[in-house]
Coordinates of C-alpha atoms and ligand atoms in Angstrom, one line a residue:
M1 CA -49.7 28.4 -39.5
K2 CA -50.6 31.3 -41.0
L3 CA -51.7 33.3 -37.5
N4 CA -48.5 31.8 -36.4
R5 CA -46.6 33.8 -38.4
I6 CA -48.7 37.0 -38.6
Y7 CA -47.9 36.5 -34.1
G8 CA -44.3 35.8 -35.8
F9 CA -43.6 39.5 -37.6
M10 CA -45.8 40.9 -34.6
L11 CA -43.1 39.8 -31.8
S12 CA -40.0 40.8 -33.1
A13 CA -37.9 42.3 -31.1
L14 CA -35.6 43.8 -31.6
M15 CA -32.0 44.2 -30.1
L16 CA -28.7 45.3 -30.6
S17 CA -26.1 42.0 -30.0
A18 CA -23.7 42.0 -33.1
C19 CA -22.7 38.9 -31.9
T20 CA -22.0 40.7 -27.4
A21 CA -22.2 38.2 -24.6
Q22 CA -25.9 37.9 -23.0
T23 CA -27.6 36.1 -20.3
P24 CA -27.0 32.4 -21.5
V25 CA -30.1 30.7 -21.3
Q26 CA -30.9 27.5 -19.4
D27 CA -32.7 26.1 -21.3
T28 CA -32.0 25.2 -25.4
A29 CA -34.2 22.7 -25.7
A30 CA -36.4 22.6 -29.4
E31 CA -40.3 24.9 -29.5
T32 CA -43.1 23.1 -30.7
T33 CA -43.5 23.7 -33.6
A34 CA -46.5 21.1 -34.7
E35 CA -48.9 21.7 -36.4
T36 CA -51.3 22.8 -32.3
D37 CA -53.7 26.1 -31.6
T38 CA -51.2 28.8 -32.7
T39 CA -54.1 31.2 -31.2
V40 CA -52.8 30.8 -27.3
D41 CA -50.4 31.9 -24.6
V42 CA -49.4 34.9 -27.3
L43 CA -48.3 37.0 -24.2
S44 CA -46.1 34.6 -22.2
L45 CA -44.8 34.0 -26.3
E46 CA -43.8 37.4 -26.7
A47 CA -43.1 37.3 -22.9
E48 CA -39.9 34.6 -22.6
K49 CA -38.7 35.9 -26.8
T50 CA -38.2 39.1 -26.6
E51 CA -34.4 38.6 -25.6
A52 CA -31.9 37.6 -28.8
P53 CA -31.5 33.7 -28.2
V54 CA -28.1 32.8 -26.3
I55 CA -26.5 29.1 -26.1
S56 CA -23.5 28.9 -23.6
D57 CA -21.7 26.3 -22.5
T58 CA -18.5 26.9 -20.0
F59 CA -18.1 23.2 -18.6
S60 CA -17.6 24.2 -16.0
D61 CA -19.4 21.9 -13.6
E62 CA -21.1 19.1 -14.6
S63 CA -24.4 20.6 -16.1
F64 CA -24.5 21.8 -19.2
N65 CA -26.7 21.6 -22.5
A66 CA -24.5 20.0 -25.4
E67 CA -26.5 17.4 -25.8
K68 CA -25.3 13.8 -28.3
R69 CA -25.5 13.4 -31.2
G70 CA -25.6 10.4 -32.3
T71 CA -23.2 7.9 -30.4
V72 CA -21.4 9.5 -28.9
I73 CA -20.9 9.9 -24.9
L74 CA -20.4 12.7 -23.1
R75 CA -19.1 13.3 -19.7
Y76 CA -17.8 16.4 -17.8
T77 CA -14.4 15.6 -17.2
E78 CA -11.7 17.9 -15.2
D79 CA -8.8 18.7 -17.2
D80 CA -5.4 20.6 -16.6
A81 CA -6.0 22.2 -20.2
A82 CA -8.8 23.9 -20.0
A83 CA -9.4 27.4 -18.7
D84 CA -11.9 26.1 -16.0
K85 CA -9.7 23.7 -15.6
G86 CA -13.2 21.6 -17.5
A87 CA -14.0 20.6 -20.5
L88 CA -16.2 18.2 -22.1
R89 CA -15.0 15.4 -23.6
I90 CA -17.0 13.2 -26.2
F91 CA -16.4 9.7 -26.7
N92 CA -17.3 6.8 -28.7
R93 CA -17.7 8.3 -31.3
N94 CA -18.6 6.4 -35.0
N95 CA -19.1 8.3 -37.5
S96 CA -17.7 11.8 -38.8
W97 CA -20.9 13.4 -37.6
D98 CA -20.2 11.7 -33.8
G99 CA -20.6 14.8 -31.6
A100 CA -22.5 17.6 -29.4
Q101 CA -25.1 19.9 -30.4
Y102 CA -27.4 22.0 -29.6
N103 CA -31.2 22.9 -30.9
A104 CA -31.0 26.5 -32.4
D105 CA -34.3 26.5 -33.8
K106 CA -34.4 30.4 -31.8
F107 CA -31.9 31.4 -34.2
R108 CA -34.1 31.6 -37.7
G109 CA -34.1 34.2 -40.1
N110 CA -30.4 35.7 -38.5
E111 CA -27.0 35.8 -38.1
L112 CA -25.5 33.3 -35.7
E113 CA -21.9 33.8 -34.5
A114 CA -20.6 30.8 -32.9
E115 CA -17.1 29.8 -31.3
G116 CA -16.1 27.3 -29.7
S117 CA -12.3 25.8 -28.2
F118 CA -10.8 22.0 -28.5
R119 CA -8.3 19.8 -28.2
S120 CA -8.2 16.8 -29.8
T121 CA -6.1 13.9 -32.0
N122 CA -7.9 14.2 -35.0
P123 CA -6.3 17.6 -37.6
N124 CA -9.3 19.9 -36.8
V125 CA -13.5 19.9 -35.8
R126 CA -15.4 21.5 -37.8
I127 CA -18.7 24.1 -36.1
S128 CA -21.4 22.8 -38.4
I129 CA -24.5 23.4 -38.6
Q130 CA -28.3 21.5 -40.4
Y131 CA -31.3 22.6 -40.8
T132 CA -34.3 21.8 -43.3
V133 CA -36.0 23.6 -46.1
N134 CA -38.6 22.3 -48.2
D135 CA -38.2 18.9 -47.0
N136 CA -34.6 18.9 -47.5
T137 CA -31.8 18.3 -45.4
T138 CA -28.1 20.7 -45.7
Y139 CA -25.4 20.5 -43.5
N140 CA -22.4 23.3 -44.7
T141 CA -19.9 24.5 -42.3
I142 CA -19.4 27.4 -39.8
A143 CA -15.4 27.3 -38.9
T144 CA -13.0 24.3 -39.2
V145 CA -10.5 24.7 -36.6
N146 CA -7.1 23.3 -36.5
T147 CA -6.9 21.7 -33.6
K148 CA -3.4 19.8 -31.0
E149 CA -4.1 17.5 -28.6
A150 CA -3.4 19.2 -25.3
S151 CA -4.0 22.3 -25.2
Y152 CA -6.7 24.0 -26.4
S153 CA -7.6 26.0 -29.6
K154 CA -10.5 29.1 -30.5
G155 CA -12.1 28.8 -32.8
S156 CA -15.4 30.8 -34.8
G157 CA -17.8 31.3 -38.1
K158 CA -20.7 33.7 -38.9
Y159 CA -23.6 31.7 -40.8
I160 CA -27.1 33.1 -42.3
V161 CA -29.7 30.9 -41.4
P162 CA -33.3 30.4 -43.7
K163 CA -36.2 32.5 -42.4
N164 CA -37.6 29.1 -44.2
A165 CA -35.3 26.8 -42.4
E166 CA -36.6 24.7 -39.1
N167 CA -35.0 21.8 -37.4
I168 CA -32.1 24.0 -36.7
I169 CA -28.9 22.0 -35.4
V170 CA -25.5 23.6 -34.6
Y171 CA -23.1 20.3 -33.4
V172 CA -19.4 20.2 -33.3
E173 CA -18.7 17.5 -35.5
S174 CA -14.7 15.8 -37.0
D175 CA -13.6 13.4 -40.1
N176 CA -11.5 11.0 -37.7
L177 CA -12.4 9.8 -34.8
E178 CA -11.0 10.6 -31.8
D179 CA -12.9 12.0 -29.0
I180 CA -13.3 15.6 -29.0
Y181 CA -12.5 18.4 -26.0
I182 CA -14.6 21.1 -26.0
D183 CA -13.4 24.2 -23.1
D184 CA -16.0 27.2 -24.0
F185 CA -19.3 27.2 -26.2
S186 CA -21.6 29.8 -27.6
V187 CA -24.1 30.6 -30.2
R188 CA -25.6 34.3 -29.7
V189 CA -27.3 36.5 -32.7
C190 CA -25.1 39.1 -34.6
G191 CA -26.9 42.4 -35.1
E192 CA -30.5 42.6 -34.5
Y193 CA -32.4 40.3 -34.1
T194 CA -35.8 39.6 -35.2
Y195 CA -37.8 36.3 -33.8
Y196 CA -39.4 33.7 -36.3
P197 CA -41.2 31.4 -34.2
E198 CA -41.7 28.6 -37.4
A199 CA -40.1 28.7 -40.6
V200 CA -41.6 31.3 -43.4
A201 CA -42.6 28.7 -46.5
T202 CA -41.4 29.7 -49.4
E203 CA -43.1 30.7 -51.6
F204 CA -42.7 30.1 -55.3
V205 CA -42.0 31.8 -58.7
D206 CA -44.3 30.1 -62.1
T207 CA -40.7 28.7 -63.3
S208 CA -42.9 28.1 -66.9
N209 CA -41.6 30.1 -69.1
Y210 CA -38.6 29.9 -68.6
P211 CA -35.7 29.4 -71.6
S212 CA -35.1 26.0 -70.8
L213 CA -31.9 25.2 -70.6
K214 CA -31.0 21.7 -71.8
E215 CA -32.2 23.0 -74.9
E216 CA -30.2 25.8 -76.3
Y217 CA -27.6 23.8 -75.2
K218 CA -28.1 21.1 -77.2
D219 CA -26.1 21.4 -79.6
Y220 CA -22.9 22.0 -76.6
F221 CA -23.5 19.3 -74.4
R222 CA -26.5 18.2 -71.8
I223 CA -27.2 19.6 -69.3
G224 CA -27.3 18.2 -64.9
T225 CA -28.5 18.7 -61.1
A226 CA -27.9 17.4 -58.5
T227 CA -30.7 15.9 -56.4
S228 CA -32.0 15.0 -53.6
P229 CA -35.9 12.1 -53.4
N230 CA -37.2 14.7 -51.0
L231 CA -37.0 17.4 -53.5
L232 CA -38.7 15.6 -56.4
K233 CA -41.6 14.8 -54.6
K234 CA -42.0 18.8 -54.8
E235 CA -43.9 19.3 -57.5
P236 CA -42.2 23.1 -58.2
Y237 CA -39.1 20.8 -57.8
A238 CA -40.0 18.8 -60.6
E239 CA -41.7 21.0 -63.1
L240 CA -38.2 22.6 -63.4
I241 CA -36.4 19.9 -62.9
K242 CA -38.0 18.2 -66.3
A243 CA -37.9 21.3 -68.4
Q244 CA -34.4 22.2 -67.0
Y245 CA -32.2 19.7 -67.6
N246 CA -32.1 16.1 -69.1
S247 CA -28.9 14.9 -66.7
M248 CA -29.2 14.4 -63.0
T249 CA -26.7 13.1 -60.7
M250 CA -28.0 12.1 -57.4
G251 CA -26.4 14.2 -55.0
N252 CA -26.2 11.6 -51.8
S253 CA -27.7 8.6 -52.3
F254 CA -26.3 6.5 -55.1
K255 CA -22.9 6.8 -52.0
P256 CA -20.9 3.9 -50.3
D257 CA -22.6 5.1 -47.3
S258 CA -26.0 4.9 -48.4
I259 CA -25.8 1.9 -50.1
L260 CA -23.4 -0.5 -48.2
D261 CA -25.8 -2.4 -45.0
H262 CA -23.6 -2.6 -42.7
N263 CA -26.5 -5.3 -39.8
K264 CA -26.9 -8.1 -42.8
S265 CA -23.0 -7.1 -44.0
V266 CA -22.3 -8.3 -40.0
R267 CA -24.9 -10.6 -39.7
D268 CA -23.7 -13.5 -42.3
I269 CA -19.8 -13.1 -42.0
E270 CA -18.9 -15.8 -44.2
K271 CA -21.2 -15.0 -47.1
Y272 CA -20.6 -11.6 -47.0
M273 CA -17.4 -10.6 -46.0
Y274 CA -15.8 -10.5 -49.2
S275 CA -18.3 -9.1 -51.4
P276 CA -20.2 -7.1 -48.5
A277 CA -24.4 -6.2 -49.0
V278 CA -25.5 -3.4 -50.7
K279 CA -28.8 -2.4 -50.2
F280 CA -30.8 0.0 -52.6
D281 CA -33.8 1.3 -51.0
A282 CA -33.0 5.0 -51.1
V283 CA -31.5 5.8 -54.5
K284 CA -35.0 4.2 -56.1
T285 CA -37.5 7.6 -56.0
E286 CA -34.1 9.5 -58.3
L287 CA -33.6 6.6 -60.7
D288 CA -37.5 6.2 -61.5
F289 CA -37.7 9.9 -61.9
A290 CA -34.9 9.8 -64.0
R291 CA -36.4 6.5 -66.1
D292 CA -39.4 8.5 -66.0
N293 CA -39.0 11.3 -67.5
G294 CA -36.3 11.0 -69.9
L295 CA -33.3 12.0 -67.8
T296 CA -30.1 10.2 -68.1
V297 CA -28.0 9.5 -64.8
R298 CA -24.0 10.1 -63.6
G299 CA -23.7 8.1 -60.9
H300 CA -21.9 9.0 -58.0
T301 CA -19.8 7.6 -56.9
L302 CA -18.1 4.3 -56.0
V303 CA -14.6 4.5 -55.2
W304 CA -14.1 7.8 -52.5
Y305 CA -12.5 7.9 -49.3
S306 CA -15.4 10.1 -47.4
Q307 CA -19.7 9.1 -47.1
T308 CA -18.0 5.5 -47.4
P309 CA -18.1 3.0 -44.0
E310 CA -14.9 2.6 -42.5
W311 CA -16.1 -0.3 -40.8
L312 CA -16.3 -1.6 -44.9
F313 CA -12.2 -1.5 -44.4
Y314 CA -12.1 -3.7 -41.4
K315 CA -11.6 -7.6 -40.9
N316 CA -14.5 -9.1 -40.0
Y317 CA -16.5 -5.1 -40.6
D318 CA -14.6 -4.3 -37.3
I319 CA -13.0 -0.7 -36.6
G320 CA -12.5 -2.4 -33.2
G321 CA -10.0 -5.0 -35.2
E322 CA -8.1 -4.5 -37.4
L323 CA -7.5 -2.9 -41.2
A324 CA -8.4 -6.3 -43.9
D325 CA -5.5 -7.2 -46.2
R326 CA -4.9 -6.6 -49.8
E327 CA -6.6 -9.3 -51.1
T328 CA -9.6 -8.9 -48.7
M329 CA -10.3 -5.3 -50.0
L330 CA -10.0 -6.1 -53.9
A331 CA -12.5 -8.5 -53.4
R332 CA -14.5 -5.6 -51.5
M333 CA -14.0 -3.7 -54.4
E334 CA -14.6 -5.5 -56.9
N335 CA -18.2 -7.0 -56.1
Y336 CA -19.3 -3.7 -54.7
I337 CA -18.8 -2.6 -58.3
K338 CA -19.6 -5.3 -59.8
N339 CA -22.7 -5.4 -57.7
V340 CA -23.6 -1.7 -58.3
M341 CA -23.3 -2.2 -61.2
E342 CA -24.5 -5.4 -62.0
W343 CA -28.1 -4.2 -60.8
T344 CA -28.5 -0.7 -61.4
E345 CA -28.6 -1.6 -65.3
E346 CA -30.7 -5.1 -64.6
N347 CA -33.3 -2.3 -62.7
Y348 CA -32.9 0.7 -64.8
P349 CA -31.3 -0.3 -68.3
G350 CA -29.7 2.4 -70.3
L351 CA -29.5 4.8 -67.8
V352 CA -26.5 5.3 -66.3
R353 CA -25.1 7.3 -68.9
A354 CA -21.7 7.9 -67.1
W355 CA -19.9 5.6 -63.6
D356 CA -17.9 8.7 -61.4
V357 CA -16.0 5.1 -60.2
V358 CA -13.0 6.9 -58.4
N359 CA -13.6 10.1 -56.4
E360 CA -11.2 12.8 -54.7
A361 CA -7.7 10.2 -55.4
A362 CA -5.5 13.2 -54.7
D363 CA -3.6 14.8 -52.4
D364 CA -5.0 18.6 -51.3
G365 CA -0.8 18.3 -49.9
G366 CA 0.6 16.5 -52.8
G367 CA 0.7 12.9 -54.2
M368 CA -1.9 10.8 -53.8
R369 CA -4.7 11.3 -50.6
K370 CA -3.2 8.7 -48.1
S371 CA -7.3 7.6 -47.6
L372 CA -7.9 3.7 -46.3
W373 CA -8.6 3.1 -50.5
Y374 CA -4.4 3.4 -50.3
K375 CA -3.6 1.8 -47.6
T376 CA -5.2 -0.7 -47.6
I377 CA -4.5 -1.8 -50.9
G378 CA -1.9 0.6 -51.9
E379 CA -0.7 2.1 -55.0
D380 CA -2.8 0.9 -57.8
Y381 CA -6.3 1.3 -56.1
I382 CA -7.3 4.0 -58.9
E383 CA -6.0 1.0 -61.2
Q384 CA -7.0 -1.3 -59.5
A385 CA -10.9 -0.4 -59.5
F386 CA -10.9 1.0 -63.5
M387 CA -9.7 -2.4 -63.9
F388 CA -12.9 -3.6 -61.8
A389 CA -15.6 -1.1 -63.8
R390 CA -14.7 -1.4 -66.6
K391 CA -14.5 -5.8 -66.5
Y392 CA -18.1 -5.1 -65.5
A393 CA -20.0 -1.7 -66.8
P394 CA -22.7 -1.9 -69.8
E395 CA -20.5 -1.3 -73.0
D396 CA -21.9 2.2 -73.0
T397 CA -21.1 3.5 -69.6
K398 CA -18.8 6.2 -69.7
L399 CA -16.2 5.8 -67.0
F400 CA -15.1 9.5 -65.4
Y401 CA -12.2 10.0 -62.2
N402 CA -13.9 13.8 -60.2
D403 CA -12.3 15.8 -58.8
Y404 CA -12.5 18.8 -56.9
N405 CA -9.5 21.4 -57.8
S406 CA -8.4 19.5 -60.2
Y407 CA -7.8 22.6 -62.7
Q408 CA -4.5 23.5 -60.5
T409 CA -1.3 22.8 -62.0
R410 CA 0.4 21.0 -58.9
K411 CA -3.1 18.7 -58.8
Q412 CA -3.0 18.6 -61.8
N413 CA -0.1 16.5 -62.5
D414 CA -0.7 14.4 -59.9
I415 CA -3.9 13.1 -60.8
I416 CA -2.4 13.1 -65.0
T417 CA 0.8 11.3 -63.2
F418 CA -1.4 8.7 -61.8
L419 CA -4.8 7.6 -64.3
R420 CA -1.9 7.3 -67.1
P421 CA -1.9 3.8 -66.8
V422 CA -5.4 3.4 -66.5
A423 CA -5.9 5.0 -69.5
E424 CA -3.0 3.3 -71.4
A425 CA -5.1 -0.2 -70.4
G426 CA -8.4 1.7 -72.0
N427 CA -10.0 1.8 -68.5
I428 CA -11.0 5.1 -68.3
D429 CA -13.1 7.1 -70.9
G430 CA -13.6 10.8 -68.8
I431 CA -12.5 13.7 -65.7
G432 CA -15.3 14.5 -64.3
M433 CA -13.8 18.5 -62.7
Q434 CA -16.4 19.2 -60.1
S435 CA -15.3 22.6 -60.5
H436 CA -16.8 24.3 -56.7
I437 CA -15.3 27.9 -58.0
N438 CA -15.5 31.1 -57.2
V439 CA -16.1 34.9 -59.4
N440 CA -12.0 34.6 -58.3
I441 CA -11.3 32.1 -60.0
N442 CA -9.4 32.3 -63.1
I443 CA -11.4 31.1 -66.0
T444 CA -8.2 30.7 -68.9
Q445 CA -6.4 28.8 -67.0
Y446 CA -9.4 26.5 -66.1
M447 CA -9.1 25.9 -69.7
T448 CA -6.4 25.3 -70.3
A449 CA -6.9 22.2 -68.2
L450 CA -9.3 21.4 -69.5
Q451 CA -7.8 20.8 -72.8
K452 CA -4.6 19.9 -70.7
Y453 CA -7.1 16.5 -70.3
Y454 CA -7.4 16.2 -72.8
D455 CA -3.6 16.3 -74.8
E456 CA -2.5 14.2 -72.1
L457 CA -4.9 11.3 -71.8
G458 CA -7.0 12.0 -74.7
L459 CA -10.1 11.9 -72.0
E460 CA -13.6 13.3 -73.0
I461 CA -15.7 16.1 -70.5
N462 CA -18.2 16.4 -67.9
V463 CA -17.8 19.5 -65.6
T464 CA -19.5 17.6 -62.7
E465 CA -20.4 19.7 -59.8
L466 CA -20.2 23.2 -60.8
D467 CA -21.8 25.8 -58.1
V468 CA -20.0 29.3 -58.1
C469 CA -19.8 30.8 -54.3
R470 CA -20.5 34.5 -54.9
G471 CA -18.0 38.0 -54.0
K472 CA -18.1 39.5 -51.5
G473 CA -19.1 43.2 -52.7
D474 CA -23.1 44.3 -52.5
N475 CA -23.5 43.8 -56.5
W476 CA -22.3 39.8 -56.1
Q477 CA -25.9 38.9 -58.1
K478 CA -24.7 40.4 -61.1
E479 CA -20.8 40.0 -61.0
Q480 CA -21.9 36.5 -60.0
G481 CA -24.2 35.9 -63.1
D482 CA -21.6 38.1 -66.1
Y483 CA -18.7 34.4 -64.4
F484 CA -21.9 32.1 -65.7
K485 CA -21.8 33.3 -69.0
R486 CA -18.1 34.0 -69.4
F487 CA -17.7 30.0 -67.9
M488 CA -20.4 28.7 -69.9
S489 CA -19.0 31.2 -72.9
E490 CA -15.2 29.7 -73.1
L491 CA -16.8 26.0 -72.5
I492 CA -18.9 26.0 -75.4
E493 CA -16.0 27.6 -77.6
L494 CA -14.0 24.6 -75.9
R495 CA -16.9 22.3 -76.8
K496 CA -17.0 24.6 -81.0
K497 CA -12.9 23.6 -81.0
G498 CA -13.5 19.3 -81.1
L499 CA -12.2 19.5 -77.1
P500 CA -15.2 16.9 -76.2
I501 CA -16.9 18.6 -73.4
T502 CA -20.3 16.4 -73.1
S503 CA -22.3 17.8 -70.0
V504 CA -22.8 20.4 -67.1
T505 CA -24.5 19.4 -64.3
L506 CA -24.8 22.2 -60.9
W507 CA -24.8 20.5 -57.9
G508 CA -28.3 21.6 -56.6
I509 CA -31.0 24.1 -58.7
S510 CA -31.7 26.6 -55.6
D511 CA -29.2 28.6 -52.9
T512 CA -30.8 27.2 -50.0
D513 CA -30.8 23.3 -51.3
S514 CA -26.8 23.8 -52.5
W515 CA -24.1 21.7 -49.4
I516 CA -23.0 25.2 -49.4
A517 CA -25.9 27.6 -48.8
S518 CA -24.6 30.4 -46.9
D519 CA -21.7 31.0 -50.1
Y520 CA -24.9 31.4 -52.3
P521 CA -23.8 29.0 -55.7
L522 CA -26.2 28.2 -57.9
I523 CA -28.8 30.1 -60.5
F524 CA -32.2 29.7 -58.7
N525 CA -33.0 31.9 -55.7
D526 CA -35.5 29.9 -53.6
D527 CA -38.5 30.4 -54.7
L528 CA -37.3 28.9 -57.2
S529 CA -36.8 32.6 -59.6
R530 CA -34.3 33.1 -61.7
K531 CA -31.0 34.8 -60.2
P532 CA -28.4 36.9 -63.2
A533 CA -26.2 33.5 -63.1
F534 CA -29.8 31.4 -64.9
D535 CA -29.6 34.2 -68.1
G536 CA -25.9 34.1 -68.0
M537 CA -25.9 30.3 -68.8
I538 CA -28.9 31.6 -71.5
E539 CA -27.2 34.2 -72.6
A540 CA -23.4 31.9 -73.5
V541 CA -25.5 30.0 -75.4
N542 CA -27.6 32.6 -77.4
S543 CA -24.0 34.4 -78.4
Q544 CA -22.9 31.8 -80.7
E545 CA -23.2 32.3 -84.2
Ligands
XIL1 C1 -21.5 17.1 -50.9 C2 -23.8 16.8 -50.6 O1 -23.4 16.9 -51.9 C3 -24.4 17.1 -49.4 O2 -25.3 17.0 -49.5 C4 -23.4 16.2 -48.0 O3 -23.8 16.5 -47.0 C5 -21.8 15.9 -48.9 O4 -21.2 15.8 -49.8 N1 -17.9 16.3 -53.6 C6 -18.7 15.6 -54.6 C7 -19.3 15.2 -53.9 O5 -17.8 14.6 -55.2 O6 -20.2 14.4 -53.9 C8 -20.6 16.4 -52.6 O7 -22.0 16.1 -52.6 C9 -20.3 17.9 -52.6 C10 -18.1 17.4 -52.4

């Protein structure tokens, strides 16, 4: 391993490309990263690797490099709308991530630019990147391209791939499941190319001497983090989490797509028609960790339009057929909430302190999002969800509505409007402010919004998914640190004035395991060294009288 790493540096080739065209590489297949004898074949490695890699598909004939992702079929298609009359058609898509993909391991440690032309009846198509760092896989968007049905739209974006990334895959996907047509697609290196034959292992720093967020903030609110099972298995992460946090939220494993069991549900449709089968294997590692280490859990999330399999909304769970009717969907919703809450309470009594019952129901364009929950049940689906949640939740469990950009005036007004009847019925306890923000977001506006939720609905507040995307300048670390300090200071101020803000959860631990890693939005660097953002949080609380 080590040898290989040294050769990697020796063989680094500096190539100027500035994202411009180079000779297409025919074979983009995965390199062997297995633990084989690393001393062999160095010369041929050198000969092969001095050029910056290029992925390029023009789809002008049957031969292309794209590989299928998920259940899809990829087929060369003659297409008059395409520049060279040829395109790739991606069909038989069953999940948002189903599409076309390319191995991009050779781009490790470099900035890349991906570009493509697409058409689709889906409103947009994404160029995304997936990779694994420290056994944790993240998925990021490189570019979102708004698409039309009849003509091609071109889009591109840049992305810095971390040096410690493995299994790097660039792919094309779309939230909607219609076909996607690709005309041209390419991925190139921006600037100088350095070749890293394998992921550079992260050397974690000693974090045991850091001041503890949960201790420092104990008079104000719980401090939480989003987790994934793999990160908890890493000692440096586990130690840091135990020292710093007293609350956690599963980043993915409590979501419907992780809990719902399609195979079981369709195998015995009579039995599961109104009560979809559930499985809890994926969430146990994190629940065990929380229980064993004295953290409480925010359960995230029960009723959401995303990360919820589409089959749930169909008659007989068959997406080839019709949407299920209101009564069926109400029964499925009730039973899902019941089963998840009852299993959790039975196996981990008292551990889940709060549930995000409904997530992201407000539409960015105003009003309620026209999700499949909305379409099948109707406008009162939020009220129904909270009614069921109240019915099955243990007495001390708090019920939350959670959303992003919910400090923005119009969105806030919409949320207050649809939550009012829920609050009047006494079925909601809190507002979750996701808070995926950036250093230019007006903190005063944000704090005013918190006060308004309290004044209008009388609800408790949790900051549930805080991350603060960095600014553009060279001084971004300090700027972000100052932002964290001001943000936390003002939260404390409001708390002191009596606003019931009870927890602040960061959406991940280090920048590399963030879901928006390229924005460096968190408080630890990838070796777990502290960023000015962490220090800003500590200073905010230390400067209190
Ligand atoms: C994100 C996770 O962090 C990612 O790992 C996943 O790929 C997508 O979802 N709003 C939410 C969270 O409520 O559940 C989302 O989490 C981020 C946006």
